[in-house]
mmCIF file with all atom_site columns, C-alpha atoms in Angstrom:
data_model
loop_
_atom_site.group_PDB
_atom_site.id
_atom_site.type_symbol
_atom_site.label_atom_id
_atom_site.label_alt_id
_atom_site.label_comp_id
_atom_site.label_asym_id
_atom_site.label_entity_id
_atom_site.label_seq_id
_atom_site.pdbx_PDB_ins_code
_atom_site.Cartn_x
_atom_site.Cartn_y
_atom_site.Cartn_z
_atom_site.occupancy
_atom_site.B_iso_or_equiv
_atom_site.pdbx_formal_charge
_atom_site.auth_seq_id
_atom_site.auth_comp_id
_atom_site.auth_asym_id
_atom_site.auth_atom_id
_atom_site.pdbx_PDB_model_num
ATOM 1   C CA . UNK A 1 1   ? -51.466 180.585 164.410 1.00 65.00 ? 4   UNK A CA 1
ATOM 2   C CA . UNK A 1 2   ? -52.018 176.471 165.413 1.00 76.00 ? 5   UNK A CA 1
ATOM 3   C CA . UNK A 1 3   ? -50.308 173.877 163.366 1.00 80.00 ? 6   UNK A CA 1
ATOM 4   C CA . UNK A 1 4   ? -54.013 173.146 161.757 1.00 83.00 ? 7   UNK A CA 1
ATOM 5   C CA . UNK A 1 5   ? -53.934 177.102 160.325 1.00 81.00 ? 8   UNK A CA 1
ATOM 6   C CA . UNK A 1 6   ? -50.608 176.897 159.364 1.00 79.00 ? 9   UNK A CA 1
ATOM 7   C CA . UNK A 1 7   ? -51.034 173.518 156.866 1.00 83.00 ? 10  UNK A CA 1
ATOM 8   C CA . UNK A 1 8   ? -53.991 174.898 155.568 1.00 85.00 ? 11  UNK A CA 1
ATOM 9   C CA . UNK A 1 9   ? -52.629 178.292 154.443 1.00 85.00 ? 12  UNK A CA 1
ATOM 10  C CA . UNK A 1 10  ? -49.839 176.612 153.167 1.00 82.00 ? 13  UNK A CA 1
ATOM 11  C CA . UNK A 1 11  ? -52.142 175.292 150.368 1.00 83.00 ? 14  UNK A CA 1
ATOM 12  C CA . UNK A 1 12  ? -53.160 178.570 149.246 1.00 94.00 ? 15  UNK A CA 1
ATOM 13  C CA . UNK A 1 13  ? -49.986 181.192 149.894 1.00 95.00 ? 16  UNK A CA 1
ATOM 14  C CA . UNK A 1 14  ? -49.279 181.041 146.053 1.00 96.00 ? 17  UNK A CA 1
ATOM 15  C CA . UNK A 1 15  ? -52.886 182.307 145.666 1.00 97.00 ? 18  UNK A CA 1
ATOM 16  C CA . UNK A 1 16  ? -52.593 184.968 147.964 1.00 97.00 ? 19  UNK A CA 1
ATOM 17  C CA . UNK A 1 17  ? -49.421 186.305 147.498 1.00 97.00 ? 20  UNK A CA 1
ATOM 18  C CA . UNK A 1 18  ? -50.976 186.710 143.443 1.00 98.00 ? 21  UNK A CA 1
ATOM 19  C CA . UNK A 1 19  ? -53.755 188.596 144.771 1.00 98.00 ? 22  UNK A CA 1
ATOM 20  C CA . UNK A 1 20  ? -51.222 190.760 146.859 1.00 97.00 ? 23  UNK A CA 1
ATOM 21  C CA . UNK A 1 21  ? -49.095 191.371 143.544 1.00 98.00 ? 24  UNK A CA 1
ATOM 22  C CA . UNK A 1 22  ? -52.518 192.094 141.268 1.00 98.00 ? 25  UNK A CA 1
ATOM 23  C CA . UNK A 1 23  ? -53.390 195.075 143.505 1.00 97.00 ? 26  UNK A CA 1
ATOM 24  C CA . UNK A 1 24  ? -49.112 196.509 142.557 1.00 97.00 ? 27  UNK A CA 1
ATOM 25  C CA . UNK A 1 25  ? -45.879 195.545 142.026 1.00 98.00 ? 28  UNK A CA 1
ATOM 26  C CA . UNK A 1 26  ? -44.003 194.782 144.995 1.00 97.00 ? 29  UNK A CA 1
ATOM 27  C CA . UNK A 1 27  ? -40.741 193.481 146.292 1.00 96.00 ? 30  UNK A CA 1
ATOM 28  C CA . UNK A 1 28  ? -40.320 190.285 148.571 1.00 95.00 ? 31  UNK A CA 1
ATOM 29  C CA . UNK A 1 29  ? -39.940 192.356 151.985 1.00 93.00 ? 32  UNK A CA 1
ATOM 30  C CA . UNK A 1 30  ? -43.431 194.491 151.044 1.00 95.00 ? 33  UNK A CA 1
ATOM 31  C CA . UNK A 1 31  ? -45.419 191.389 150.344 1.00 97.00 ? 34  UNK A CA 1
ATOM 32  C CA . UNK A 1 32  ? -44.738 189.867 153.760 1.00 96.00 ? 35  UNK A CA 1
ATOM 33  C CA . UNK A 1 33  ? -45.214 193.106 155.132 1.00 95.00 ? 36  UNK A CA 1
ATOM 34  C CA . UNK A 1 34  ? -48.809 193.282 153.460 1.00 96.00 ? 37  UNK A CA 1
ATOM 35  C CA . UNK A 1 35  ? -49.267 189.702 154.656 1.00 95.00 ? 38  UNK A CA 1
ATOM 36  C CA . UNK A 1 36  ? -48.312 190.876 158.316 1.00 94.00 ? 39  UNK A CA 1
ATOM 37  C CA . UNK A 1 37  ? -50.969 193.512 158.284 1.00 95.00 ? 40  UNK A CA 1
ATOM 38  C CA . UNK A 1 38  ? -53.660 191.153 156.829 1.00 94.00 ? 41  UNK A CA 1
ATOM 39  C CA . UNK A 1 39  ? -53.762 188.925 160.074 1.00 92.00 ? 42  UNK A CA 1
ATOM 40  C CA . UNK A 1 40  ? -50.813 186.198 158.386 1.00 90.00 ? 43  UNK A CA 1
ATOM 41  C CA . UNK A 1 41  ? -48.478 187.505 161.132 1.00 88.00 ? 44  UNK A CA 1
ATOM 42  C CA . UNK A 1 42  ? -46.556 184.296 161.426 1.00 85.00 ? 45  UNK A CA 1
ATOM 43  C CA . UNK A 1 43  ? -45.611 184.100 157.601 1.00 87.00 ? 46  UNK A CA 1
ATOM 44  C CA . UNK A 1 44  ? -41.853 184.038 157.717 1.00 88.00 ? 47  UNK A CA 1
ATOM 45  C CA . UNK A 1 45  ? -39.918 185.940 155.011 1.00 90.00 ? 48  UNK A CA 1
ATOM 46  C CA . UNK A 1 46  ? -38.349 182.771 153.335 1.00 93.00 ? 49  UNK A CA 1
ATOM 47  C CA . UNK A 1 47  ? -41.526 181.187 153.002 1.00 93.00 ? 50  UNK A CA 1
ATOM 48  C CA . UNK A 1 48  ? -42.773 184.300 150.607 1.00 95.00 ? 51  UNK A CA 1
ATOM 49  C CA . UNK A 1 49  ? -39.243 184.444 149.163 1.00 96.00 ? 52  UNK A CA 1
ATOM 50  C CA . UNK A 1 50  ? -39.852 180.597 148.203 1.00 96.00 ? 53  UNK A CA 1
ATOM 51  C CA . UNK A 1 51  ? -43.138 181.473 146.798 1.00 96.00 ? 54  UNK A CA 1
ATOM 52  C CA . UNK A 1 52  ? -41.560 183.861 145.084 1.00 97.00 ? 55  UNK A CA 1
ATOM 53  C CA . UNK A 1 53  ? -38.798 182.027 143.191 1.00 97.00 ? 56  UNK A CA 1
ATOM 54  C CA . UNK A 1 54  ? -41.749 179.384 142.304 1.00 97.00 ? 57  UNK A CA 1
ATOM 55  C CA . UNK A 1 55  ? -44.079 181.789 140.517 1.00 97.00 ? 58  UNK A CA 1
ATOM 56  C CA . UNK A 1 56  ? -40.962 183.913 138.409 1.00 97.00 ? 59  UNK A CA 1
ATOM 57  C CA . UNK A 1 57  ? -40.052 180.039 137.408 1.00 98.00 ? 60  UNK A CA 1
ATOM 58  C CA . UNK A 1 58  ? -43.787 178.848 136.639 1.00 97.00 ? 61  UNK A CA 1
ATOM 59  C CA . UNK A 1 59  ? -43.714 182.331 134.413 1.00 98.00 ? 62  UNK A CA 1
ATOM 60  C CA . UNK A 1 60  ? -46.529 184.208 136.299 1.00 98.00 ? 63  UNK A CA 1
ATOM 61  C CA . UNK A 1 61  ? -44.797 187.118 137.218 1.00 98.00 ? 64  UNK A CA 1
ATOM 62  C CA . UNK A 1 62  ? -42.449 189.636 135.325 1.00 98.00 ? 65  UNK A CA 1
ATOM 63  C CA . UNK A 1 63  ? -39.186 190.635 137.703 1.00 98.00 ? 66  UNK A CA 1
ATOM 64  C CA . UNK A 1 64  ? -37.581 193.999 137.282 1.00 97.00 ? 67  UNK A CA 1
ATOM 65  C CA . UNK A 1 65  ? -34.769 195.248 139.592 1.00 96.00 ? 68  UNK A CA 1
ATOM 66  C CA . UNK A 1 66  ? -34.740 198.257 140.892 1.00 93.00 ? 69  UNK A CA 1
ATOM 67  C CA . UNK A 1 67  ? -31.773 200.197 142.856 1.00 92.00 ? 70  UNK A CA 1
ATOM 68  C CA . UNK A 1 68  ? -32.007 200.559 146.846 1.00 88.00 ? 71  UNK A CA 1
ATOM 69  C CA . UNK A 1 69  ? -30.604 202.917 148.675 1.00 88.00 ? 72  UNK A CA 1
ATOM 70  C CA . UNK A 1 70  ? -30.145 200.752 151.303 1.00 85.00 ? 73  UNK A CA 1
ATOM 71  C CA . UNK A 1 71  ? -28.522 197.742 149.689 1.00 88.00 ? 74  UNK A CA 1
ATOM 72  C CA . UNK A 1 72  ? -28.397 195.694 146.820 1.00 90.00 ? 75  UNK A CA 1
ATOM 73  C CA . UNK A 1 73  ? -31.466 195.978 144.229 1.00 93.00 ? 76  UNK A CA 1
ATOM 74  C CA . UNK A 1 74  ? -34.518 194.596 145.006 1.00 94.00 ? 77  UNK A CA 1
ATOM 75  C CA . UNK A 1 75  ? -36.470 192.564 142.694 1.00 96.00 ? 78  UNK A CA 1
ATOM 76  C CA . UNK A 1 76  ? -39.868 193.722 142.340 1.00 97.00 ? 79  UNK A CA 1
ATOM 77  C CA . UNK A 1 77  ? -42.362 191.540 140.761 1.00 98.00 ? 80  UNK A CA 1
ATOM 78  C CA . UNK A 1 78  ? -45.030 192.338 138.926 1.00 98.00 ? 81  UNK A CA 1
ATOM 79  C CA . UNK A 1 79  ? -48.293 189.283 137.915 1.00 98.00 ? 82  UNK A CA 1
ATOM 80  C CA . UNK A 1 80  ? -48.266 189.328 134.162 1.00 98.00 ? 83  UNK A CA 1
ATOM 81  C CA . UNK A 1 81  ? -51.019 187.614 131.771 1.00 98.00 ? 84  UNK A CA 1
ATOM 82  C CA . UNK A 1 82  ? -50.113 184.265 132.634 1.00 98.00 ? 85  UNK A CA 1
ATOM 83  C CA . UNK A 1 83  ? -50.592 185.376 136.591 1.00 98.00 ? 86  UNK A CA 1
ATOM 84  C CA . UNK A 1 84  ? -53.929 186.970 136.367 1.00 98.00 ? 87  UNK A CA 1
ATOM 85  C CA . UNK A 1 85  ? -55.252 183.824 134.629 1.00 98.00 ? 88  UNK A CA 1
ATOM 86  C CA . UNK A 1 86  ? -53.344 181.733 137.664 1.00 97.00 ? 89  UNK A CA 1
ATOM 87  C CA . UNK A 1 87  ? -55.470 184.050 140.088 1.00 97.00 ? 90  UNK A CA 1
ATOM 88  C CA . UNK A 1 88  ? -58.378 183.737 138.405 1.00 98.00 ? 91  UNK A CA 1
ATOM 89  C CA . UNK A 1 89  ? -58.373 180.176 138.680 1.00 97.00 ? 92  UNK A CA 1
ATOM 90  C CA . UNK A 1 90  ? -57.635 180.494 142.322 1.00 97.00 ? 93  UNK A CA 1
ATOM 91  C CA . UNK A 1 91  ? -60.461 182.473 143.439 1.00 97.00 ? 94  UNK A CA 1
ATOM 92  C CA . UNK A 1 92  ? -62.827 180.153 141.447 1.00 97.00 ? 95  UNK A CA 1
ATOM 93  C CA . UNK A 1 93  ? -60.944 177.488 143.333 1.00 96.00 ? 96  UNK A CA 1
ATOM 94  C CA . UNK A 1 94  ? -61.304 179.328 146.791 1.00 96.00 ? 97  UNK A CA 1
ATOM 95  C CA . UNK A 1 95  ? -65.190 179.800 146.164 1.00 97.00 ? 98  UNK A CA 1
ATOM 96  C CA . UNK A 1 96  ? -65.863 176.264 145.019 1.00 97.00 ? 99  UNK A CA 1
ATOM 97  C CA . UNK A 1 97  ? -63.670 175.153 148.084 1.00 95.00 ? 100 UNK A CA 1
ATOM 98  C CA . UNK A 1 98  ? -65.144 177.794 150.356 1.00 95.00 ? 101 UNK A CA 1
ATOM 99  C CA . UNK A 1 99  ? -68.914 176.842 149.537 1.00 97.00 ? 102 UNK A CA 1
ATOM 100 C CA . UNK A 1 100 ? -68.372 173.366 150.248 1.00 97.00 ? 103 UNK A CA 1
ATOM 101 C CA . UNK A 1 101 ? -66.828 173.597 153.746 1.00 95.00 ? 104 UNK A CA 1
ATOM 102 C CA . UNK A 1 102 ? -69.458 176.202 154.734 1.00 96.00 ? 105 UNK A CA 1
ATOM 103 C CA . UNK A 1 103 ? -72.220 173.596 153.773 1.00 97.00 ? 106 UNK A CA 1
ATOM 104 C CA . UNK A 1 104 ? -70.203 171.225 156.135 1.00 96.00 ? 107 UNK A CA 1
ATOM 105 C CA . UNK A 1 105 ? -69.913 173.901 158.758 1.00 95.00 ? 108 UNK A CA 1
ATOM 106 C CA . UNK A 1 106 ? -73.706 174.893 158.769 1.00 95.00 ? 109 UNK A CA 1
ATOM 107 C CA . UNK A 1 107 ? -74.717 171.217 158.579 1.00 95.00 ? 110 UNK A CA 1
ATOM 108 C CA . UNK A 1 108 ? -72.326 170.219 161.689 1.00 94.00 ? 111 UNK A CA 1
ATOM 109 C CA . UNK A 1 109 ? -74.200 173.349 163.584 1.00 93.00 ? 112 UNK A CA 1
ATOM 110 C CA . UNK A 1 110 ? -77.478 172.368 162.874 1.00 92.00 ? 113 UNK A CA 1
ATOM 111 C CA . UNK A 1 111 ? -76.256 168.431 163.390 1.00 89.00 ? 114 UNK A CA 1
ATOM 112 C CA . UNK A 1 112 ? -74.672 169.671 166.831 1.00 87.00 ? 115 UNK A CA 1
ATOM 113 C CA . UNK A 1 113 ? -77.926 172.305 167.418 1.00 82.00 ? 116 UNK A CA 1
ATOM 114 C CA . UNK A 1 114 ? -80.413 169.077 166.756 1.00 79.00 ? 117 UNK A CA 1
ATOM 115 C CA . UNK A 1 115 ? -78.123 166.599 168.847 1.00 76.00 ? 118 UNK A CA 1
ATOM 116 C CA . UNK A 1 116 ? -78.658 169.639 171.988 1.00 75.00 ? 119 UNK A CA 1
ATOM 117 C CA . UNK A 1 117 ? -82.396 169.768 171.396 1.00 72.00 ? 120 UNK A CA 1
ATOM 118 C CA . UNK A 1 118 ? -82.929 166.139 171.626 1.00 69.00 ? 121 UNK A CA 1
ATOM 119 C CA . UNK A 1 119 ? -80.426 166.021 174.728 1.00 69.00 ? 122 UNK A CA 1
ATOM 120 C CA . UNK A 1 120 ? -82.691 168.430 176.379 1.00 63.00 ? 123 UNK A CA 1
ATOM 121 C CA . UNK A 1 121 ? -86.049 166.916 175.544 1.00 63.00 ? 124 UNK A CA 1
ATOM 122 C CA . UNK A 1 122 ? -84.469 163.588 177.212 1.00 64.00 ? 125 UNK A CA 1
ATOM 123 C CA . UNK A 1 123 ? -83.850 164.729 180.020 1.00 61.00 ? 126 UNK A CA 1
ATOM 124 C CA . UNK A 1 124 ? -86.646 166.950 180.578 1.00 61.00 ? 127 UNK A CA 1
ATOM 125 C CA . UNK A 1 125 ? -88.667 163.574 179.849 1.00 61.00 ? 128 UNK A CA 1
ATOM 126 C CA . UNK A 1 126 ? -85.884 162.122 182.906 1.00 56.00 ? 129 UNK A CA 1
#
């Protein structure tokens, strides 16, 4: 993942993780496990374990612990009222966001396709 991917996702982690919690509870190493398989593959486990302090203290997830059997218990968390409200207003966040850059990205293509045409007519005319 470039430096470019990496400050972008960092913007919307919170988000995600939320939508990784809304599907089950899950404990810290699970979540960047799920993040692993869904392409984030360079998420490292103290940047979820961050996220994860910041939600339990904005109150958007409930925290049970649970005994291992391979260690200490884990804490798994679970998005509670306040959460799904959070992730709502992400995803209508994403989609406004998501709309607009796509307009961008369709107008720089037909910007760049226009630019091409003209460059060929030009030269053709040459």
């Amino acid at each position: 993942m470039g430096k470019q991917q990496t400050e972008m996702l960092k913007g919307i982690l919170e988000g995600i993780v939320l939508a990784i919690l809304a599907r089950r509870p899950a404990y810290g190493y699970e979540i960047t496990a799920s993040l692993r398989d869904r392409g984030f593959t360079d998420t490292a486990e103290g940047t979820v374990y961050a996220i994860l302090v910041r939600i339990e203290q904005k109150g958007l997830v409930d925290v049970e612990k649970v005994p291992s059997e391979k260690g200490p218990p884990r804490k798994v968390y679970t998005v509670n009222a306040a959460g799904t409200t959070s992730l709502d207003e992400f995803w209508q966040g994403w989609t406004f966001l998501a709309d607009r850059v796509a307009q961008l990205r369709d107008d720089h293509a037909r910007h760049t396709t226009d630019a091409d045409t003209t460059d060929t007519h030009t030269t053709q005319e040459n």
